[in-house]
Amino acid sequence: MNITEFSKKLGCSKDTLRFYDREGLLPAHRADNHYRNYEESDMATAKLILTLRKANLKIGEIRQITDLINRPESKVCRASSLDLVTKKRRDFRELKRFYTELEEISDDVLKNIEMSAPGEEVLASILRIGTVKN
């Protein structure tokens, strides 16, 4: 499928796909006209890359992970990848704690606003929009 179709299926821009191609993370197959084409099998790799970017992993870190997936495993690659994943899991736990604390603080602020003067319901409703739990 061409880059337009692939980007629509993924929900990302064509520029993003071009960037991943230039970086060697998601090399496109080239047609005779040199246009980028993607196979259905590229979808899993693309989704992984997009998810890792949403998790704020750097391009080099993503490359390390995709290299581990796409190449035969070596002791050095395994050790460095394990270190990376361990560090990122620690970072994610710290972020989770931070957001939990932030949510608790916003709950307290909402309670205080709801108990305050009658004209402040608008502010309380605005704050509630940002604290919807998924």
mmCIF file of N, CA and C in Angstrom:
data_model
loop_
_atom_site.group_PDB
_atom_site.id
_atom_site.type_symbol
_atom_site.label_atom_id
_atom_site.label_comp_id
_atom_site.label_asym_id
_atom_site.label_seq_id
_atom_site.Cartn_x
_atom_site.Cartn_y
_atom_site.Cartn_z
ATOM 1 N N MET A 1 0.844 -1.174 0.000
ATOM 2 C CA MET A 1 0.000 0.000 0.000
ATOM 3 C C MET A 1 0.889 1.237 0.000
ATOM 4 N N ASN A 2 0.402 2.312 -0.557
ATOM 5 C CA ASN A 2 1.227 3.508 -0.634
ATOM 6 C C ASN A 2 1.263 4.229 0.714
ATOM 7 N N ILE A 3 2.088 5.242 0.791
ATOM 8 C CA ILE A 3 2.309 5.937 2.056
ATOM 9 C C ILE A 3 1.033 6.612 2.570
ATOM 10 N N THR A 4 0.208 7.099 1.663
ATOM 11 C CA THR A 4 -1.047 7.749 2.073
ATOM 12 C C THR A 4 -1.971 6.746 2.748
ATOM 13 N N GLU A 5 -2.154 5.596 2.137
ATOM 14 C CA GLU A 5 -3.020 4.560 2.713
ATOM 15 C C GLU A 5 -2.470 4.072 4.052
ATOM 16 N N PHE A 6 -1.159 3.855 4.085
ATOM 17 C CA PHE A 6 -0.527 3.343 5.297
ATOM 18 C C PHE A 6 -0.643 4.348 6.443
ATOM 19 N N SER A 7 -0.420 5.619 6.143
ATOM 20 C CA SER A 7 -0.507 6.644 7.193
ATOM 21 C C SER A 7 -1.928 6.758 7.728
ATOM 22 N N LYS A 8 -2.909 6.625 6.855
ATOM 23 C CA LYS A 8 -4.309 6.686 7.302
ATOM 24 C C LYS A 8 -4.644 5.503 8.202
ATOM 25 N N LYS A 9 -4.180 4.318 7.831
ATOM 26 C CA LYS A 9 -4.431 3.132 8.664
ATOM 27 C C LYS A 9 -3.801 3.274 10.048
ATOM 28 N N LEU A 10 -2.626 3.888 10.084
ATOM 29 C CA LEU A 10 -1.914 4.062 11.351
ATOM 30 C C LEU A 10 -2.409 5.250 12.157
ATOM 31 N N GLY A 11 -2.961 6.230 11.476
ATOM 32 C CA GLY A 11 -3.375 7.448 12.153
ATOM 33 C C GLY A 11 -2.194 8.368 12.434
ATOM 34 N N CYS A 12 -1.216 8.358 11.538
ATOM 35 C CA CYS A 12 -0.076 9.260 11.689
ATOM 36 C C CYS A 12 0.168 9.959 10.364
ATOM 37 N N SER A 13 1.044 10.938 10.374
ATOM 38 C CA SER A 13 1.292 11.700 9.153
ATOM 39 C C SER A 13 2.281 10.985 8.230
ATOM 40 N N LYS A 14 2.230 11.360 6.971
ATOM 41 C CA LYS A 14 3.190 10.827 6.003
ATOM 42 C C LYS A 14 4.598 11.304 6.359
ATOM 43 N N ASP A 15 4.706 12.520 6.881
ATOM 44 C CA ASP A 15 6.021 13.035 7.296
ATOM 45 C C ASP A 15 6.629 12.173 8.398
ATOM 46 N N THR A 16 5.803 11.699 9.295
ATOM 47 C CA THR A 16 6.289 10.814 10.358
ATOM 48 C C THR A 16 6.856 9.539 9.748
ATOM 49 N N LEU A 17 6.142 8.956 8.802
ATOM 50 C CA LEU A 17 6.618 7.735 8.146
ATOM 51 C C LEU A 17 7.901 7.991 7.362
ATOM 52 N N ARG A 18 7.986 9.132 6.710
ATOM 53 C CA ARG A 18 9.214 9.471 5.980
ATOM 54 C C ARG A 18 10.392 9.597 6.946
ATOM 55 N N PHE A 19 10.139 10.209 8.089
ATOM 56 C CA PHE A 19 11.183 10.365 9.094
ATOM 57 C C PHE A 19 11.661 8.994 9.580
ATOM 58 N N TYR A 20 10.737 8.099 9.896
ATOM 59 C CA TYR A 20 11.118 6.759 10.357
ATOM 60 C C TYR A 20 11.863 5.995 9.270
ATOM 61 N N ASP A 21 11.511 6.249 8.018
ATOM 62 C CA ASP A 21 12.228 5.635 6.904
ATOM 63 C C ASP A 21 13.666 6.168 6.855
ATOM 64 N N ARG A 22 13.819 7.482 6.925
ATOM 65 C CA ARG A 22 15.174 8.080 6.899
ATOM 66 C C ARG A 22 16.027 7.590 8.057
ATOM 67 N N GLU A 23 15.392 7.393 9.212
ATOM 68 C CA GLU A 23 16.114 6.940 10.400
ATOM 69 C C GLU A 23 16.399 5.439 10.377
ATOM 70 N N GLY A 24 15.837 4.746 9.408
ATOM 71 C CA GLY A 24 16.058 3.309 9.295
ATOM 72 C C GLY A 24 15.208 2.479 10.242
ATOM 73 N N LEU A 25 14.246 3.099 10.897
ATOM 74 C CA LEU A 25 13.377 2.369 11.824
ATOM 75 C C LEU A 25 12.287 1.596 11.091
ATOM 76 N N LEU A 26 11.792 2.178 10.019
ATOM 77 C CA LEU A 26 10.704 1.573 9.258
ATOM 78 C C LEU A 26 10.977 1.794 7.773
ATOM 79 N N PRO A 27 11.957 1.061 7.248
ATOM 80 C CA PRO A 27 12.311 1.265 5.836
ATOM 81 C C PRO A 27 11.149 0.908 4.920
ATOM 82 N N ALA A 28 10.855 1.823 4.016
ATOM 83 C CA ALA A 28 9.785 1.589 3.041
ATOM 84 C C ALA A 28 10.330 0.754 1.888
ATOM 85 N N HIS A 29 9.445 0.001 1.296
ATOM 86 C CA HIS A 29 9.778 -0.717 0.073
ATOM 87 C C HIS A 29 9.575 0.284 -1.055
ATOM 88 N N ARG A 30 10.445 0.258 -2.028
ATOM 89 C CA ARG A 30 10.337 1.237 -3.110
ATOM 90 C C ARG A 30 9.793 0.579 -4.372
ATOM 91 N N ALA A 31 8.817 1.240 -4.950
ATOM 92 C CA ALA A 31 8.250 0.785 -6.224
ATOM 93 C C ALA A 31 9.182 1.231 -7.348
ATOM 94 N N ASP A 32 8.898 0.802 -8.548
ATOM 95 C CA ASP A 32 9.703 1.193 -9.713
ATOM 96 C C ASP A 32 9.772 2.708 -9.866
ATOM 97 N N ASN A 33 8.714 3.391 -9.446
ATOM 98 C CA ASN A 33 8.678 4.850 -9.538
ATOM 99 C C ASN A 33 9.355 5.513 -8.323
ATOM 100 N N HIS A 34 9.962 4.703 -7.441
ATOM 101 C CA HIS A 34 10.676 5.135 -6.232
ATOM 102 C C HIS A 34 9.754 5.656 -5.128
ATOM 103 N N TYR A 35 8.451 5.491 -5.284
ATOM 104 C CA TYR A 35 7.525 5.872 -4.231
ATOM 105 C C TYR A 35 7.618 4.859 -3.098
ATOM 106 N N ARG A 36 7.343 5.340 -1.898
ATOM 107 C CA ARG A 36 7.355 4.451 -0.735
ATOM 108 C C ARG A 36 6.101 3.583 -0.745
ATOM 109 N N ASN A 37 6.300 2.304 -0.480
ATOM 110 C CA ASN A 37 5.195 1.363 -0.331
ATOM 111 C C ASN A 37 5.421 0.563 0.933
ATOM 112 N N TYR A 38 4.336 0.166 1.557
ATOM 113 C CA TYR A 38 4.399 -0.603 2.795
ATOM 114 C C TYR A 38 3.570 -1.865 2.654
ATOM 115 N N GLU A 39 4.011 -2.889 3.341
ATOM 116 C CA GLU A 39 3.284 -4.162 3.374
ATOM 117 C C GLU A 39 2.445 -4.194 4.649
ATOM 118 N N GLU A 40 1.466 -5.042 4.653
ATOM 119 C CA GLU A 40 0.657 -5.222 5.866
ATOM 120 C C GLU A 40 1.552 -5.662 7.027
ATOM 121 N N SER A 41 2.594 -6.409 6.719
ATOM 122 C CA SER A 41 3.511 -6.891 7.763
ATOM 123 C C SER A 41 4.294 -5.752 8.431
ATOM 124 N N ASP A 42 4.352 -4.572 7.805
ATOM 125 C CA ASP A 42 5.033 -3.413 8.400
ATOM 126 C C ASP A 42 4.187 -2.757 9.487
ATOM 127 N N MET A 43 2.919 -3.099 9.541
ATOM 128 C CA MET A 43 1.990 -2.458 10.469
ATOM 129 C C MET A 43 2.403 -2.667 11.931
ATOM 130 N N ALA A 44 2.788 -3.879 12.288
ATOM 131 C CA ALA A 44 3.151 -4.163 13.686
ATOM 132 C C ALA A 44 4.369 -3.335 14.110
ATOM 133 N N THR A 45 5.370 -3.259 13.249
ATOM 134 C CA THR A 45 6.559 -2.472 13.570
ATOM 135 C C THR A 45 6.200 -0.994 13.694
ATOM 136 N N ALA A 46 5.394 -0.506 12.782
ATOM 137 C CA ALA A 46 4.986 0.900 12.822
ATOM 138 C C ALA A 46 4.223 1.217 14.100
ATOM 139 N N LYS A 47 3.302 0.340 14.490
ATOM 140 C CA LYS A 47 2.539 0.560 15.721
ATOM 141 C C LYS A 47 3.453 0.533 16.948
ATOM 142 N N LEU A 48 4.427 -0.364 16.951
ATOM 143 C CA LEU A 48 5.389 -0.416 18.050
ATOM 144 C C LEU A 48 6.153 0.891 18.140
ATOM 145 N N ILE A 49 6.648 1.389 17.021
ATOM 146 C CA ILE A 49 7.416 2.635 17.004
ATOM 147 C C ILE A 49 6.559 3.795 17.508
ATOM 148 N N LEU A 50 5.333 3.893 17.020
ATOM 149 C CA LEU A 50 4.448 4.975 17.453
ATOM 150 C C LEU A 50 4.155 4.900 18.946
ATOM 151 N N THR A 51 3.951 3.691 19.445
ATOM 152 C CA THR A 51 3.692 3.522 20.878
ATOM 153 C C THR A 51 4.906 3.921 21.707
ATOM 154 N N LEU A 52 6.083 3.512 21.269
ATOM 155 C CA LEU A 52 7.306 3.862 21.997
ATOM 156 C C LEU A 52 7.563 5.367 21.958
ATOM 157 N N ARG A 53 7.222 6.022 20.854
ATOM 158 C CA ARG A 53 7.377 7.479 20.787
ATOM 159 C C ARG A 53 6.410 8.161 21.748
ATOM 160 N N LYS A 54 5.174 7.640 21.835
ATOM 161 C CA LYS A 54 4.203 8.209 22.776
ATOM 162 C C LYS A 54 4.697 8.069 24.212
ATOM 163 N N ALA A 55 5.492 7.030 24.436
ATOM 164 C CA ALA A 55 6.057 6.807 25.768
ATOM 165 C C ALA A 55 7.340 7.622 25.978
ATOM 166 N N ASN A 56 7.619 8.515 25.037
ATOM 167 C CA ASN A 56 8.769 9.429 25.103
ATOM 168 C C ASN A 56 10.128 8.749 24.992
ATOM 169 N N LEU A 57 10.184 7.605 24.353
ATOM 170 C CA LEU A 57 11.485 7.004 24.085
ATOM 171 C C LEU A 57 12.136 7.768 22.947
ATOM 172 N N LYS A 58 13.443 7.887 23.035
ATOM 173 C CA LYS A 58 14.199 8.585 21.999
ATOM 174 C C LYS A 58 14.388 7.651 20.801
ATOM 175 N N ILE A 59 14.694 8.247 19.659
ATOM 176 C CA ILE A 59 14.872 7.469 18.432
ATOM 177 C C ILE A 59 15.946 6.398 18.619
ATOM 178 N N GLY A 60 17.045 6.741 19.263
ATOM 179 C CA GLY A 60 18.106 5.764 19.503
ATOM 180 C C GLY A 60 17.638 4.603 20.359
ATOM 181 N N GLU A 61 16.794 4.891 21.343
ATOM 182 C CA GLU A 61 16.256 3.841 22.205
ATOM 183 C C GLU A 61 15.303 2.942 21.423
ATOM 184 N N ILE A 62 14.497 3.557 20.570
ATOM 185 C CA ILE A 62 13.576 2.772 19.740
ATOM 186 C C ILE A 62 14.370 1.897 18.774
ATOM 187 N N ARG A 63 15.426 2.466 18.223
ATOM 188 C CA ARG A 63 16.271 1.694 17.302
ATOM 189 C C ARG A 63 16.854 0.473 18.021
ATOM 190 N N GLN A 64 17.271 0.679 19.250
ATOM 191 C CA GLN A 64 17.837 -0.431 20.020
ATOM 192 C C GLN A 64 16.803 -1.545 20.196
ATOM 193 N N ILE A 65 15.578 -1.175 20.469
ATOM 194 C CA ILE A 65 14.520 -2.169 20.662
ATOM 195 C C ILE A 65 14.175 -2.858 19.342
ATOM 196 N N THR A 66 14.021 -2.081 18.271
ATOM 197 C CA THR A 66 13.679 -2.701 16.981
ATOM 198 C C THR A 66 14.830 -3.558 16.465
ATOM 199 N N ASP A 67 16.062 -3.153 16.760
ATOM 200 C CA ASP A 67 17.202 -3.992 16.369
ATOM 201 C C ASP A 67 17.157 -5.334 17.086
ATOM 202 N N LEU A 68 16.801 -5.311 18.341
ATOM 203 C CA LEU A 68 16.705 -6.553 19.103
ATOM 204 C C LEU A 68 15.642 -7.472 18.505
ATOM 205 N N ILE A 69 14.550 -6.880 18.078
ATOM 206 C CA ILE A 69 13.462 -7.668 17.495
ATOM 207 C C ILE A 69 13.849 -8.217 16.126
ATOM 208 N N ASN A 70 14.533 -7.412 15.333
ATOM 209 C CA ASN A 70 14.790 -7.757 13.934
ATOM 210 C C ASN A 70 16.098 -8.489 13.667
ATOM 211 N N ARG A 71 16.982 -8.554 14.631
ATOM 212 C CA ARG A 71 18.282 -9.189 14.397
ATOM 213 C C ARG A 71 18.492 -10.343 15.359
ATOM 214 N N PRO A 72 19.392 -11.230 14.997
ATOM 215 C CA PRO A 72 19.709 -12.311 15.932
ATOM 216 C C PRO A 72 20.267 -11.732 17.233
ATOM 217 N N GLU A 73 19.881 -12.337 18.315
ATOM 218 C CA GLU A 73 20.270 -11.838 19.632
ATOM 219 C C GLU A 73 21.741 -12.123 19.915
ATOM 220 N N SER A 74 22.396 -11.158 20.526
ATOM 221 C CA SER A 74 23.761 -11.346 21.003
ATOM 222 C C SER A 74 23.792 -11.001 22.474
ATOM 223 N N LYS A 75 24.834 -11.409 23.177
ATOM 224 C CA LYS A 75 24.939 -11.124 24.613
ATOM 225 C C LYS A 75 25.004 -9.629 24.868
ATOM 226 N N VAL A 76 25.747 -8.908 24.048
ATOM 227 C CA VAL A 76 25.884 -7.463 24.229
ATOM 228 C C VAL A 76 24.556 -6.767 23.971
ATOM 229 N N CYS A 77 23.899 -7.140 22.889
ATOM 230 C CA CYS A 77 22.604 -6.546 22.546
ATOM 231 C C CYS A 77 21.581 -6.853 23.636
ATOM 232 N N ARG A 78 21.583 -8.080 24.090
ATOM 233 C CA ARG A 78 20.642 -8.484 25.144
ATOM 234 C C ARG A 78 20.873 -7.690 26.418
ATOM 235 N N ALA A 79 22.120 -7.553 26.820
ATOM 236 C CA ALA A 79 22.439 -6.828 28.057
ATOM 237 C C ALA A 79 22.062 -5.355 27.946
ATOM 238 N N SER A 80 22.397 -4.720 26.821
ATOM 239 C CA SER A 80 22.080 -3.298 26.689
ATOM 240 C C SER A 80 20.575 -3.080 26.566
ATOM 241 N N SER A 81 19.884 -3.976 25.898
ATOM 242 C CA SER A 81 18.431 -3.855 25.782
ATOM 243 C C SER A 81 17.752 -4.074 27.129
ATOM 244 N N LEU A 82 18.244 -5.032 27.887
ATOM 245 C CA LEU A 82 17.698 -5.272 29.226
ATOM 246 C C LEU A 82 17.898 -4.051 30.107
ATOM 247 N N ASP A 83 19.071 -3.428 30.022
ATOM 248 C CA ASP A 83 19.331 -2.202 30.786
ATOM 249 C C ASP A 83 18.357 -1.099 30.391
ATOM 250 N N LEU A 84 18.156 -0.941 29.085
ATOM 251 C CA LEU A 84 17.244 0.094 28.593
ATOM 252 C C LEU A 84 15.826 -0.144 29.092
ATOM 253 N N VAL A 85 15.334 -1.360 28.948
ATOM 254 C CA VAL A 85 13.961 -1.664 29.360
ATOM 255 C C VAL A 85 13.809 -1.494 30.871
ATOM 256 N N THR A 86 14.784 -1.902 31.635
ATOM 257 C CA THR A 86 14.739 -1.741 33.094
ATOM 258 C C THR A 86 14.671 -0.264 33.464
ATOM 259 N N LYS A 87 15.505 0.552 32.821
ATOM 260 C CA LYS A 87 15.500 1.991 33.098
ATOM 261 C C LYS A 87 14.162 2.611 32.718
ATOM 262 N N LYS A 88 13.646 2.262 31.547
ATOM 263 C CA LYS A 88 12.375 2.845 31.103
ATOM 264 C C LYS A 88 11.224 2.417 32.008
ATOM 265 N N ARG A 89 11.226 1.180 32.473
ATOM 266 C CA ARG A 89 10.174 0.743 33.403
ATOM 267 C C ARG A 89 10.228 1.552 34.689
ATOM 268 N N ARG A 90 11.446 1.829 35.159
ATOM 269 C CA ARG A 90 11.613 2.653 36.363
ATOM 270 C C ARG A 90 11.085 4.067 36.100
ATOM 271 N N ASP A 91 11.411 4.620 34.925
ATOM 272 C CA ASP A 91 10.912 5.949 34.559
ATOM 273 C C ASP A 91 9.390 5.967 34.508
ATOM 274 N N PHE A 92 8.785 4.915 33.927
ATOM 275 C CA PHE A 92 7.326 4.851 33.825
ATOM 276 C C PHE A 92 6.678 4.770 35.207
ATOM 277 N N ARG A 93 7.288 4.003 36.116
ATOM 278 C CA ARG A 93 6.746 3.918 37.479
ATOM 279 C C ARG A 93 6.796 5.280 38.163
ATOM 280 N N GLU A 94 7.892 6.014 37.969
ATOM 281 C CA GLU A 94 8.004 7.351 38.563
ATOM 282 C C GLU A 94 6.953 8.291 37.986
ATOM 283 N N LEU A 95 6.736 8.221 36.685
ATOM 284 C CA LEU A 95 5.695 9.044 36.066
ATOM 285 C C LEU A 95 4.314 8.671 36.585
ATOM 286 N N LYS A 96 4.077 7.386 36.743
ATOM 287 C CA LYS A 96 2.782 6.940 37.255
ATOM 288 C C LYS A 96 2.542 7.499 38.663
ATOM 289 N N ARG A 97 3.581 7.442 39.514
ATOM 290 C CA ARG A 97 3.461 8.020 40.864
ATOM 291 C C ARG A 97 3.188 9.516 40.788
ATOM 292 N N PHE A 98 3.902 10.208 39.902
ATOM 293 C CA PHE A 98 3.708 11.649 39.749
ATOM 294 C C PHE A 98 2.266 11.969 39.355
ATOM 295 N N TYR A 99 1.742 11.258 38.347
ATOM 296 C CA TYR A 99 0.385 11.531 37.887
ATOM 297 C C TYR A 99 -0.667 11.144 38.926
ATOM 298 N N THR A 100 -0.397 10.124 39.701
ATOM 299 C CA THR A 100 -1.312 9.759 40.781
ATOM 300 C C THR A 100 -1.365 10.879 41.820
ATOM 301 N N GLU A 101 -0.197 11.399 42.184
ATOM 302 C CA GLU A 101 -0.147 12.522 43.125
ATOM 303 C C GLU A 101 -0.857 13.736 42.559
ATOM 304 N N LEU A 102 -0.613 14.030 41.298
ATOM 305 C CA LEU A 102 -1.244 15.174 40.656
ATOM 306 C C LEU A 102 -2.758 15.020 40.638
ATOM 307 N N GLU A 103 -3.227 13.819 40.381
ATOM 308 C CA GLU A 103 -4.668 13.573 40.382
ATOM 309 C C GLU A 103 -5.252 13.775 41.782
ATOM 310 N N GLU A 104 -4.547 13.314 42.802
ATOM 311 C CA GLU A 104 -5.014 13.508 44.174
ATOM 312 C C GLU A 104 -5.071 14.989 44.537
ATOM 313 N N ILE A 105 -4.075 15.733 44.113
ATOM 314 C CA ILE A 105 -4.063 17.173 44.381
ATOM 315 C C ILE A 105 -5.234 17.846 43.671
ATOM 316 N N SER A 106 -5.461 17.483 42.410
ATOM 317 C CA SER A 106 -6.571 18.105 41.681
ATOM 318 C C SER A 106 -7.914 17.722 42.296
ATOM 319 N N ASP A 107 -8.043 16.513 42.843
ATOM 320 C CA ASP A 107 -9.272 16.124 43.546
ATOM 321 C C ASP A 107 -9.487 17.017 44.763
ATOM 322 N N ASP A 108 -8.413 17.271 45.510
ATOM 323 C CA ASP A 108 -8.511 18.148 46.690
ATOM 324 C C ASP A 108 -8.902 19.566 46.285
ATOM 325 N N VAL A 109 -8.295 20.057 45.201
ATOM 326 C CA VAL A 109 -8.628 21.403 44.723
ATOM 327 C C VAL A 109 -10.091 21.464 44.326
ATOM 328 N N LEU A 110 -10.565 20.438 43.628
ATOM 329 C CA LEU A 110 -11.983 20.408 43.231
ATOM 330 C C LEU A 110 -12.906 20.436 44.442
ATOM 331 N N LYS A 111 -12.582 19.648 45.446
ATOM 332 C CA LYS A 111 -13.416 19.625 46.662
ATOM 333 C C LYS A 111 -13.459 20.999 47.307
ATOM 334 N N ASN A 112 -12.307 21.661 47.375
ATOM 335 C CA ASN A 112 -12.253 23.000 47.975
ATOM 336 C C ASN A 112 -13.044 24.009 47.162
ATOM 337 N N ILE A 113 -12.970 23.910 45.840
ATOM 338 C CA ILE A 113 -13.708 24.844 44.991
ATOM 339 C C ILE A 113 -15.202 24.598 45.110
ATOM 340 N N GLU A 114 -15.602 23.336 45.141
ATOM 341 C CA GLU A 114 -17.030 23.014 45.238
ATOM 342 C C GLU A 114 -17.623 23.505 46.552
ATOM 343 N N MET A 115 -16.802 23.599 47.588
ATOM 344 C CA MET A 115 -17.292 24.078 48.884
ATOM 345 C C MET A 115 -17.183 25.591 49.002
ATOM 346 N N SER A 116 -16.629 26.266 47.998
ATOM 347 C CA SER A 116 -16.436 27.706 48.075
ATOM 348 C C SER A 116 -17.661 28.457 47.571
ATOM 349 N N ALA A 117 -17.502 29.727 47.324
ATOM 350 C CA ALA A 117 -18.598 30.630 46.950
ATOM 351 C C ALA A 117 -19.340 30.122 45.707
ATOM 352 N N PRO A 118 -20.656 30.377 45.611
ATOM 353 C CA PRO A 118 -21.501 29.870 44.529
ATOM 354 C C PRO A 118 -21.048 30.259 43.120
ATOM 355 N N GLY A 119 -20.414 31.385 42.922
ATOM 356 C CA GLY A 119 -20.028 31.829 41.590
ATOM 357 C C GLY A 119 -18.836 31.080 41.013
ATOM 358 N N GLU A 120 -18.289 30.148 41.738
ATOM 359 C CA GLU A 120 -17.061 29.487 41.296
ATOM 360 C C GLU A 120 -17.297 28.098 40.688
ATOM 361 N N GLU A 121 -18.556 27.755 40.379
ATOM 362 C CA GLU A 121 -18.848 26.451 39.777
ATOM 363 C C GLU A 121 -18.203 26.317 38.399
ATOM 364 N N VAL A 122 -18.066 27.435 37.692
ATOM 365 C CA VAL A 122 -17.469 27.400 36.356
ATOM 366 C C VAL A 122 -16.029 26.916 36.451
ATOM 367 N N LEU A 123 -15.273 27.455 37.406
ATOM 368 C CA LEU A 123 -13.887 27.030 37.593
ATOM 369 C C LEU A 123 -13.830 25.551 37.955
ATOM 370 N N ALA A 124 -14.723 25.104 38.803
ATOM 371 C CA ALA A 124 -14.750 23.691 39.186
ATOM 372 C C ALA A 124 -15.024 22.805 37.971
ATOM 373 N N SER A 125 -15.942 23.227 37.107
ATOM 374 C CA SER A 125 -16.242 22.401 35.934
ATOM 375 C C SER A 125 -15.063 22.374 34.963
ATOM 376 N N ILE A 126 -14.335 23.482 34.847
ATOM 377 C CA ILE A 126 -13.148 23.515 33.985
ATOM 378 C C ILE A 126 -12.100 22.556 34.524
ATOM 379 N N LEU A 127 -11.864 22.568 35.815
ATOM 380 C CA LEU A 127 -10.887 21.670 36.416
ATOM 381 C C LEU A 127 -11.297 20.221 36.259
ATOM 382 N N ARG A 128 -12.586 19.936 36.324
ATOM 383 C CA ARG A 128 -13.075 18.576 36.183
ATOM 384 C C ARG A 128 -12.760 18.023 34.792
ATOM 385 N N ILE A 129 -12.798 18.863 33.769
ATOM 386 C CA ILE A 129 -12.515 18.419 32.408
ATOM 387 C C ILE A 129 -11.124 17.811 32.332
ATOM 388 N N GLY A 130 -10.166 18.394 33.019
ATOM 389 C CA GLY A 130 -8.795 17.894 32.983
ATOM 390 C C GLY A 130 -8.533 16.699 33.870
ATOM 391 N N THR A 131 -9.527 16.285 34.658
ATOM 392 C CA THR A 131 -9.286 15.179 35.585
ATOM 393 C C THR A 131 -10.187 13.989 35.326
ATOM 394 N N VAL A 132 -10.728 13.889 34.150
ATOM 395 C CA VAL A 132 -11.568 12.737 33.811
ATOM 396 C C VAL A 132 -10.697 11.487 33.853
ATOM 397 N N LYS A 133 -11.133 10.477 34.605
ATOM 398 C CA LYS A 133 -10.368 9.245 34.729
ATOM 399 C C LYS A 133 -10.755 8.284 33.631
ATOM 400 N N ASN A 134 -9.736 7.653 33.038
ATOM 401 C CA ASN A 134 -9.987 6.662 31.979
ATOM 402 C C ASN A 134 -10.031 5.286 32.561
#
